[in-house]
PDB file of C-alpha atoms in Angstrom:
ATOM      1  CA  MET A  23       0.000   0.000   0.000  1.00 55.00           C
ATOM      2  CA  THR A  24       2.976   2.351   0.336  1.00 62.00           C
ATOM      3  CA  GLY A  25       4.235   1.813  -3.189  1.00 67.00           C
ATOM      4  CA  SER A  26       3.523   3.836  -6.301  1.00 78.00           C
ATOM      5  CA  ARG A  27       4.767   3.753  -9.863  1.00 82.00           C
ATOM      6  CA  THR A  28       7.341   6.435  -9.072  1.00 85.00           C
ATOM      7  CA  THR A  29       8.682   4.733  -5.958  1.00 87.00           C
ATOM      8  CA  ARG A  30       8.817   1.358  -7.708  1.00 91.00           C
ATOM      9  CA  ILE A  31      10.876   2.869 -10.509  1.00 93.00           C
ATOM     10  CA  LEU A  32      13.110   4.618  -7.984  1.00 93.00           C
ATOM     11  CA  GLY A  33      13.481   1.393  -6.000  1.00 94.00           C
ATOM     12  CA  SER A  34      14.462  -0.588  -9.093  1.00 95.00           C
ATOM     13  CA  THR A  35      16.956   2.100 -10.062  1.00 96.00           C
ATOM     14  CA  LEU A  36      18.444   2.057  -6.575  1.00 97.00           C
ATOM     15  CA  LEU A  37      18.820  -1.721  -6.736  1.00 97.00           C
ATOM     16  CA  LEU A  38      20.847  -1.407  -9.924  1.00 98.00           C
ATOM     17  CA  GLY A  39      22.713   1.511  -8.383  1.00 97.00           C
ATOM     18  CA  ALA A  40      23.661  -0.623  -5.393  1.00 97.00           C
ATOM     19  CA  VAL A  41      25.194  -3.228  -7.687  1.00 98.00           C
ATOM     20  CA  LEU A  42      27.181  -0.516  -9.462  1.00 97.00           C
ATOM     21  CA  LEU A  43      28.346   0.962  -6.160  1.00 97.00           C
ATOM     22  CA  PHE A  44      29.497  -2.446  -4.930  1.00 96.00           C
ATOM     23  CA  PHE A  45      31.480  -2.968  -8.140  1.00 96.00           C
ATOM     24  CA  LEU A  46      33.078   0.469  -7.994  1.00 95.00           C
ATOM     25  CA  ALA A  47      33.874   0.342  -4.283  1.00 94.00           C
ATOM     26  CA  PHE A  48      35.188  -3.198  -3.994  1.00 92.00           C
ATOM     27  CA  VAL A  49      36.415  -4.092  -7.477  1.00 92.00           C
ATOM     28  CA  ALA A  50      37.165  -1.130  -9.721  1.00 92.00           C
ATOM     29  CA  THR A  51      38.900   1.247  -7.311  1.00 90.00           C
ATOM     30  CA  GLU A  52      42.414   0.658  -6.049  1.00 85.00           C
ATOM     31  CA  PRO A  53      43.388   0.295  -2.378  1.00 84.00           C
ATOM     32  CA  ASP A  54      44.992   3.294  -0.688  1.00 76.00           C
ATOM     33  CA  THR A  55      48.748   2.847  -1.042  1.00 73.00           C
ATOM     34  CA  ARG A  56      51.698   5.189  -1.429  1.00 76.00           C
ATOM     35  CA  ILE A  57      55.456   5.073  -1.039  1.00 77.00           C
ATOM     36  CA  ASP A  58      56.966   6.685   2.033  1.00 71.00           C
ATOM     37  CA  ALA A  59      59.609   9.146   0.840  1.00 71.00           C
ATOM     38  CA  ALA A  60      61.903   8.544   3.798  1.00 76.00           C
ATOM     39  CA  SER A  61      61.846   4.766   4.143  1.00 78.00           C
ATOM     40  CA  GLY A  62      60.652   3.661   0.736  1.00 72.00           C
ATOM     41  CA  ASP A  63      58.020   1.443   2.369  1.00 77.00           C
ATOM     42  CA  THR A  64      54.507   1.074   1.043  1.00 72.00           C
ATOM     43  CA  ILE A  65      52.109   2.779   3.433  1.00 70.00           C
ATOM     44  CA  GLY A  66      48.441   3.797   3.432  1.00 66.00           C
ATOM     45  CA  GLN A  67      45.048   2.501   4.497  1.00 80.00           C
ATOM     46  CA  PHE A  68      45.111  -0.291   1.919  1.00 77.00           C
ATOM     47  CA  ASP A  69      41.711  -2.024   1.491  1.00 84.00           C
ATOM     48  CA  ALA A  70      40.357  -0.479   4.696  1.00 85.00           C
ATOM     49  CA  VAL A  71      39.777   2.736   2.756  1.00 87.00           C
ATOM     50  CA  ARG A  72      36.863   1.049   0.970  1.00 92.00           C
ATOM     51  CA  LEU A  73      34.800   1.540   4.119  1.00 93.00           C
ATOM     52  CA  MET A  74      34.795   5.224   3.182  1.00 92.00           C
ATOM     53  CA  TYR A  75      32.123   4.480   0.587  1.00 95.00           C
ATOM     54  CA  VAL A  76      29.738   3.371   3.342  1.00 96.00           C
ATOM     55  CA  HIS A  77      30.897   5.379   6.352  1.00 95.00           C
ATOM     56  CA  VAL A  78      30.815   8.865   4.852  1.00 94.00           C
ATOM     57  CA  PRO A  79      27.470   8.491   3.010  1.00 97.00           C
ATOM     58  CA  SER A  80      25.954   7.103   6.214  1.00 97.00           C
ATOM     59  CA  ALA A  81      27.099  10.174   8.120  1.00 96.00           C
ATOM     60  CA  ILE A  82      25.765  12.520   5.445  1.00 96.00           C
ATOM     61  CA  VAL A  83      22.417  10.711   5.376  1.00 98.00           C
ATOM     62  CA  ALA A  84      22.232  11.036   9.169  1.00 98.00           C
ATOM     63  CA  TYR A  85      22.963  14.775   8.939  1.00 97.00           C
ATOM     64  CA  THR A  86      20.375  15.195   6.171  1.00 97.00           C
ATOM     65  CA  ALA A  87      17.747  13.178   7.999  1.00 98.00           C
ATOM     66  CA  PHE A  88      18.123  15.120  11.231  1.00 98.00           C
ATOM     67  CA  PHE A  89      18.056  18.411   9.330  1.00 97.00           C
ATOM     68  CA  VAL A  90      14.712  17.393   7.822  1.00 98.00           C
ATOM     69  CA  THR A  91      13.548  16.401  11.305  1.00 98.00           C
ATOM     70  CA  ALA A  92      14.508  19.856  12.570  1.00 97.00           C
ATOM     71  CA  VAL A  93      12.609  21.559   9.735  1.00 97.00           C
ATOM     72  CA  GLY A  94       9.586  19.409  10.485  1.00 97.00           C
ATOM     73  CA  SER A  95       9.904  20.238  14.177  1.00 97.00           C
ATOM     74  CA  VAL A  96       9.853  23.965  13.453  1.00 97.00           C
ATOM     75  CA  MET A  97       6.725  23.549  11.336  1.00 97.00           C
ATOM     76  CA  VAL A  98       5.051  21.534  14.096  1.00 96.00           C
ATOM     77  CA  LEU A  99       5.794  24.238  16.652  1.00 96.00           C
ATOM     78  CA  LEU A 100       4.638  27.029  14.339  1.00 95.00           C
ATOM     79  CA  ARG A 101       1.650  25.424  12.621  1.00 93.00           C
ATOM     80  CA  ARG A 102       0.868  22.228  14.549  1.00 91.00           C
ATOM     81  CA  SER A 103       1.203  20.397  11.244  1.00 92.00           C
ATOM     82  CA  VAL A 104       0.415  16.670  11.245  1.00 93.00           C
ATOM     83  CA  TRP A 105       2.067  16.294   7.834  1.00 94.00           C
ATOM     84  CA  TRP A 106       5.355  17.747   9.070  1.00 96.00           C
ATOM     85  CA  ASP A 107       5.146  15.772  12.304  1.00 96.00           C
ATOM     86  CA  ILE A 108       4.994  12.532  10.328  1.00 96.00           C
ATOM     87  CA  VAL A 109       7.851  13.674   8.074  1.00 97.00           C
ATOM     88  CA  ALA A 110       9.968  14.565  11.103  1.00 97.00           C
ATOM     89  CA  GLY A 111       9.374  11.209  12.750  1.00 97.00           C
ATOM     90  CA  ALA A 112       9.994   9.213   9.579  1.00 97.00           C
ATOM     91  CA  SER A 113      13.203  11.097   8.859  1.00 98.00           C
ATOM     92  CA  ALA A 114      14.450  10.656  12.425  1.00 98.00           C
ATOM     93  CA  GLU A 115      14.007   6.885  12.221  1.00 98.00           C
ATOM     94  CA  ILE A 116      16.133   6.736   9.082  1.00 98.00           C
ATOM     95  CA  GLY A 117      18.667   9.117  10.608  1.00 98.00           C
ATOM     96  CA  THR A 118      18.991   6.922  13.686  1.00 98.00           C
ATOM     97  CA  VAL A 119      19.792   3.876  11.559  1.00 98.00           C
ATOM     98  CA  ALA A 120      22.279   5.936   9.531  1.00 98.00           C
ATOM     99  CA  ALA A 121      23.931   7.233  12.704  1.00 98.00           C
ATOM    100  CA  ALA A 122      24.267   3.680  14.026  1.00 98.00           C
ATOM    101  CA  LEU A 123      25.797   2.581  10.717  1.00 98.00           C
ATOM    102  CA  THR A 124      28.183   5.534  10.904  1.00 96.00           C
ATOM    103  CA  LEU A 125      29.381   4.455  14.348  1.00 96.00           C
ATOM    104  CA  ILE A 126      29.710   0.790  13.360  1.00 96.00           C
ATOM    105  CA  THR A 127      31.597   1.352  10.107  1.00 95.00           C
ATOM    106  CA  GLY A 128      33.723   4.028  11.738  1.00 92.00           C
ATOM    107  CA  SER A 129      34.781   1.631  14.483  1.00 93.00           C
ATOM    108  CA  ILE A 130      35.628  -1.099  11.968  1.00 93.00           C
ATOM    109  CA  TRP A 131      37.598   1.400   9.878  1.00 90.00           C
ATOM    110  CA  ALA A 132      39.435   2.674  12.958  1.00 87.00           C
ATOM    111  CA  LYS A 133      40.852  -0.728  13.942  1.00 88.00           C
ATOM    112  CA  PRO A 134      43.462  -1.085  11.155  1.00 86.00           C
ATOM    113  CA  ILE A 135      44.204   2.657  11.109  1.00 85.00           C
ATOM    114  CA  TRP A 136      44.288   3.577  14.810  1.00 84.00           C
ATOM    115  CA  ASN A 137      44.786   0.035  16.132  1.00 86.00           C
ATOM    116  CA  THR A 138      41.635   0.356  18.241  1.00 88.00           C
ATOM    117  CA  PHE A 139      37.900   0.209  17.637  1.00 90.00           C
ATOM    118  CA  TRP A 140      37.101   3.134  19.892  1.00 88.00           C
ATOM    119  CA  ARG A 141      38.686   6.096  21.660  1.00 87.00           C
ATOM    120  CA  TRP A 142      36.700   7.665  24.471  1.00 88.00           C
ATOM    121  CA  ASP A 143      38.797  10.836  24.264  1.00 85.00           C
ATOM    122  CA  ASP A 144      38.024  11.429  20.564  1.00 87.00           C
ATOM    123  CA  VAL A 145      35.602  14.339  20.340  1.00 90.00           C
ATOM    124  CA  ARG A 146      34.190  13.335  16.927  1.00 90.00           C
ATOM    125  CA  LEU A 147      33.392   9.840  18.145  1.00 92.00           C
ATOM    126  CA  MET A 148      31.803  11.044  21.355  1.00 93.00           C
ATOM    127  CA  THR A 149      29.681  13.767  19.758  1.00 93.00           C
ATOM    128  CA  THR A 150      28.459  11.248  17.169  1.00 95.00           C
ATOM    129  CA  LEU A 151      27.567   8.839  19.961  1.00 96.00           C
ATOM    130  CA  VAL A 152      25.656  11.630  21.721  1.00 96.00           C
ATOM    131  CA  LEU A 153      23.808  12.329  18.455  1.00 97.00           C
ATOM    132  CA  PHE A 154      22.813   8.678  18.189  1.00 97.00           C
ATOM    133  CA  MET A 155      21.635   8.534  21.799  1.00 97.00           C
ATOM    134  CA  LEU A 156      19.702  11.782  21.369  1.00 97.00           C
ATOM    135  CA  SER A 157      17.969  10.369  18.299  1.00 97.00           C
ATOM    136  CA  LEU A 158      16.924   7.326  20.328  1.00 97.00           C
ATOM    137  CA  GLY A 159      15.539   9.720  22.917  1.00 97.00           C
ATOM    138  CA  TYR A 160      13.581  11.527  20.210  1.00 97.00           C
ATOM    139  CA  LEU A 161      12.020   8.275  19.038  1.00 97.00           C
ATOM    140  CA  ALA A 162      11.182   7.354  22.629  1.00 96.00           C
ATOM    141  CA  VAL A 163       9.443  10.701  23.177  1.00 95.00           C
ATOM    142  CA  ARG A 164       7.307  10.072  20.092  1.00 93.00           C
ATOM    143  CA  ARG A 165       5.967   6.933  21.753  1.00 91.00           C
ATOM    144  CA  LEU A 166       5.008   8.473  25.074  1.00 90.00           C
ATOM    145  CA  GLU A 167       1.401   8.418  26.185  1.00 85.00           C
ATOM    146  CA  GLY A 168      -0.702  11.517  25.667  1.00 80.00           C
ATOM    147  CA  THR A 169      -2.519  13.473  22.999  1.00 83.00           C
ATOM    148  CA  ALA A 170      -1.278  13.631  19.419  1.00 82.00           C
ATOM    149  CA  GLU A 171      -0.597  17.341  19.786  1.00 87.00           C
ATOM    150  CA  GLY A 172       1.295  16.869  23.034  1.00 90.00           C
ATOM    151  CA  ARG A 173       3.502  14.151  21.557  1.00 90.00           C
ATOM    152  CA  ALA A 174       4.152  16.233  18.455  1.00 92.00           C
ATOM    153  CA  VAL A 175       5.193  19.319  20.418  1.00 94.00           C
ATOM    154  CA  ARG A 176       7.427  17.407  22.832  1.00 95.00           C
ATOM    155  CA  SER A 177       9.060  15.582  19.934  1.00 95.00           C
ATOM    156  CA  ALA A 178       9.593  18.844  18.071  1.00 96.00           C
ATOM    157  CA  VAL A 179      11.563  20.315  20.968  1.00 96.00           C
ATOM    158  CA  VAL A 180      13.888  17.303  21.025  1.00 95.00           C
ATOM    159  CA  GLY A 181      14.073  17.418  17.226  1.00 96.00           C
ATOM    160  CA  LEU A 182      15.577  20.899  17.390  1.00 96.00           C
ATOM    161  CA  LEU A 183      18.277  19.595  19.724  1.00 95.00           C
ATOM    162  CA  LEU A 184      19.245  17.060  17.065  1.00 95.00           C
ATOM    163  CA  ILE A 185      20.269  19.696  14.533  1.00 95.00           C
ATOM    164  CA  VAL A 186      22.287  21.547  17.171  1.00 95.00           C
ATOM    165  CA  ASN A 187      24.198  18.343  17.844  1.00 95.00           C
ATOM    166  CA  VAL A 188      24.667  17.739  14.108  1.00 95.00           C
ATOM    167  CA  ILE A 189      26.423  21.108  13.842  1.00 94.00           C
ATOM    168  CA  VAL A 190      28.662  20.223  16.785  1.00 93.00           C
ATOM    169  CA  VAL A 191      29.552  16.842  15.250  1.00 91.00           C
ATOM    170  CA  ASN A 192      30.282  18.353  11.855  1.00 86.00           C
ATOM    171  CA  ARG A 193      32.487  21.143  13.184  1.00 85.00           C
ATOM    172  CA  SER A 194      34.181  19.171  15.949  1.00 84.00           C
ATOM    173  CA  VAL A 195      37.254  18.408  13.818  1.00 78.00           C
ATOM    174  CA  GLU A 196      37.708  22.159  13.325  1.00 81.00           C
ATOM    175  CA  TRP A 197      36.844  23.371  16.816  1.00 77.00           C
ATOM    176  CA  TRP A 198      38.760  20.682  18.712  1.00 72.00           C
ATOM    177  CA  ALA A 199      41.357  19.558  16.176  1.00 70.00           C
ATOM    178  CA  SER A 200      43.771  18.435  18.898  1.00 64.00           C
ATOM    179  CA  GLU A 201      41.103  16.261  20.545  1.00 66.00           C
ATOM    180  CA  THR A 202      40.352  13.970  17.612  1.00 71.00           C
ATOM    181  CA  LEU A 203      42.181  11.624  15.267  1.00 68.00           C
ATOM    182  CA  HIS A 204      39.673  12.356  12.519  1.00 70.00           C
ATOM    183  CA  GLN A 205      41.037  14.297   9.612  1.00 66.00           C
ATOM    184  CA  GLN A 206      39.457  17.425   8.206  1.00 64.00           C
ATOM    185  CA  SER A 207      37.668  17.527   4.852  1.00 58.00           C
ATOM    186  CA  THR A 208      39.529  15.679   2.093  1.00 53.00           C
ATOM    187  CA  ILE A 209      37.216  16.959  -0.631  1.00 56.00           C
ATOM    188  CA  ALA A 210      38.153  20.566  -0.012  1.00 55.00           C
ATOM    189  CA  ASP A 211      41.833  19.658  -0.111  1.00 52.00           C
ATOM    190  CA  VAL A 212      41.387  17.507  -3.255  1.00 48.00           C
ATOM    191  CA  GLU A 213      43.324  14.614  -1.723  1.00 61.00           C
ATOM    192  CA  ILE A 214      41.318  12.016  -3.647  1.00 68.00           C
ATOM    193  CA  GLU A 215      40.770  12.076  -7.360  1.00 68.00           C
ATOM    194  CA  ASP A 216      39.923  10.188 -10.545  1.00 85.00           C
ATOM    195  CA  LEU A 217      37.895   6.977 -10.120  1.00 90.00           C
ATOM    196  CA  THR A 218      38.186   7.061  -6.328  1.00 90.00           C
ATOM    197  CA  LEU A 219      36.707  10.554  -6.221  1.00 91.00           C
ATOM    198  CA  PHE A 220      33.930   9.572  -8.630  1.00 94.00           C
ATOM    199  CA  THR A 221      33.074   6.505  -6.559  1.00 95.00           C
ATOM    200  CA  PHE A 222      33.124   8.565  -3.383  1.00 94.00           C
ATOM    201  CA  MET A 223      30.760  11.194  -4.783  1.00 95.00           C
ATOM    202  CA  TYR A 224      28.542   8.512  -6.310  1.00 97.00           C
ATOM    203  CA  SER A 225      28.282   6.736  -2.952  1.00 97.00           C
ATOM    204  CA  ILE A 226      27.048   9.970  -1.363  1.00 97.00           C
ATOM    205  CA  PHE A 227      24.508  10.518  -4.149  1.00 98.00           C
ATOM    206  CA  PHE A 228      23.316   6.926  -3.788  1.00 98.00           C
ATOM    207  CA  GLY A 229      22.982   7.283  -0.033  1.00 98.00           C
ATOM    208  CA  VAL A 230      20.868  10.430  -0.309  1.00 98.00           C
ATOM    209  CA  ALA A 231      18.670   8.878  -3.018  1.00 98.00           C
ATOM    210  CA  LEU A 232      18.143   5.816  -0.838  1.00 98.00           C
ATOM    211  CA  TYR A 233      17.200   8.102   2.040  1.00 98.00           C
ATOM    212  CA  VAL A 234      14.572   9.852  -0.108  1.00 97.00           C
ATOM    213  CA  TRP A 235      13.097   6.517  -1.177  1.00 96.00           C
ATOM    214  CA  MET A 236      12.906   5.234   2.400  1.00 97.00           C
ATOM    215  CA  LEU A 237      11.477   8.543   3.626  1.00 97.00           C
ATOM    216  CA  ILE A 238       8.636   8.381   1.110  1.00 95.00           C
ATOM    217  CA  HIS A 239       7.677   4.874   2.177  1.00 94.00           C
ATOM    218  CA  ARG A 240       8.038   5.535   5.901  1.00 94.00           C
ATOM    219  CA  PHE A 241       5.961   8.701   5.583  1.00 94.00           C
ATOM    220  CA  ARG A 242       3.186   6.788   3.870  1.00 92.00           C
ATOM    221  CA  VAL A 243       3.214   4.161   6.621  1.00 91.00           C
ATOM    222  CA  GLY A 244       3.091   6.925   9.221  1.00 89.00           C
ATOM    223  CA  TRP A 245       0.219   8.622   7.436  1.00 87.00           C
ATOM    224  CA  LEU A 246      -1.702   5.350   7.326  1.00 86.00           C
ATOM    225  CA  GLU A 247      -1.076   4.863  11.042  1.00 83.00           C
ATOM    226  CA  ARG A 248      -2.418   8.331  11.770  1.00 81.00           C
ATOM    227  CA  GLN A 249      -5.472   7.744   9.589  1.00 79.00           C
ATOM    228  CA  PHE A 250      -6.073   4.413  11.311  1.00 77.00           C
ATOM    229  CA  GLU A 251      -5.982   6.128  14.705  1.00 74.00           C
ATOM    230  CA  ARG A 252      -8.560   8.658  13.518  1.00 71.00           C
ATOM    231  CA  PHE A 253     -10.940   6.688  11.326  1.00 68.00           C
ATOM    232  CA  GLY A 254     -10.181   2.965  11.460  1.00 62.00           C
ATOM    233  CA  LEU A 255      -8.576   0.601   8.968  1.00 58.00           C
ATOM    234  CA  ASP A 256     -11.063   0.804   6.090  1.00 59.00           C
ATOM    235  CA  ASP A 257     -11.095   4.587   5.951  1.00 62.00           C
ATOM    236  CA  ALA A 258      -7.318   4.725   6.342  1.00 52.00           C
ATOM    237  CA  LEU A 259      -6.818   2.473   3.322  1.00 59.00           C
ATOM    238  CA  ALA A 260      -9.356   4.494   1.358  1.00 64.00           C
ATOM    239  CA  ALA A 261      -7.542   7.696   2.229  1.00 59.00           C
ATOM    240  CA  ARG A 262      -4.256   6.166   1.078  1.00 58.00           C
ATOM    241  CA  ARG A 263      -5.764   5.153  -2.229  1.00 64.00           C
ATOM    242  CA  ALA A 264      -7.153   8.625  -2.716  1.00 64.00           C
ATOM    243  CA  GLU A 265      -3.676  10.138  -2.157  1.00 54.00           C
ATOM    244  CA  ALA A 266      -5.059  13.198  -0.406  1.00 46.00           C
ATOM    245  CA  ASP A 267      -2.939  16.299  -0.927  1.00 48.00           C
ATOM    246  CA  ASP A 268      -4.155  18.368   2.011  1.00 50.00           C
ATOM    247  CA  HIS A 269      -1.900  18.768   5.067  1.00 47.00           C
ATOM    248  CA  PRO A 270      -4.164  18.956   8.152  1.00 52.00           C
ATOM    249  CA  THR A 271      -2.966  20.286  11.462  1.00 49.00           C
ATOM    250  CA  VAL A 272      -2.707  18.312  14.666  1.00 46.00           C
ATOM    251  CA  ASP A 273      -5.571  20.316  16.133  1.00 48.00           C
ATOM    252  CA  ALA A 274      -7.745  19.558  13.123  1.00 51.00           C
ATOM    253  CA  ALA A 275      -6.930  15.868  13.411  1.00 49.00           C
ATOM    254  CA  ILE A 276      -7.972  15.864  17.051  1.00 43.00           C
ATOM    255  CA  ASP A 277     -11.152  17.819  16.358  1.00 47.00           C
ATOM    256  CA  SER A 278     -12.105  15.523  13.494  1.00 48.00           C
ATOM    257  CA  SER A 279     -11.668  12.403  15.609  1.00 43.00           C
ATOM    258  CA  GLY A 280     -13.601  13.915  18.493  1.00 41.00           C
ATOM    259  CA  GLY A 281     -10.939  13.072  21.047  1.00 42.00           C
ATOM    260  CA  ASN A 282      -7.334  12.085  21.650  1.00 43.00           C
ATOM    261  CA  SER A 283      -5.451  10.351  18.891  1.00 39.00           C
TER     262      SER A 283
END
């Protein structure tokens, strides 16, 4: 019930895109190697660098998702918008998964490079962990008992904290450079190029496109859930088939249902 011709085409395209990304990341591109000028030894990240094609897009998807959550939170606070509340919640769920994937792939990548999976004194790692925990808190708040409007407003406040933390995570390597082993932007310094750069940029594009596809489906599920709360299953399915374009407010949803949702 959450599919449409557009999303099915996008999903099929993403499936083919995933195959292409796998080929580029793990077959076509070369491992990171270079010759040390002083010793003449071969150094670099070797095959571990391939994790970049998952780790960085995951982080960018998390940033994007929490930014959308923050925008939705502002609209909820200003207009009590049900539509934006559902968008914010759907985006936060995807962002939480992306943040978890960022932490996992980052830890795996760190082992061969830093000789440890985790450093508690690394400010980038810790701020990312805080972001992940805060996103879990946001999702927990969305499931608290109470009225639909009350849940939406409480969630919106936490949603604004997410974007503040995203800014801190993103700028941590600049603000506390001595407190992290993470390097600063390699794109700005043009330290990667040719096929590696293309694959890197493609992986980011793929990640964002996948986020959009998942957001559409999760929003539709959320909308159906809200319609089910208000009208029951039959009317919710009918509303989904009709693809209503109006964006009712939380207050209107409560008034229409004649009580708490």
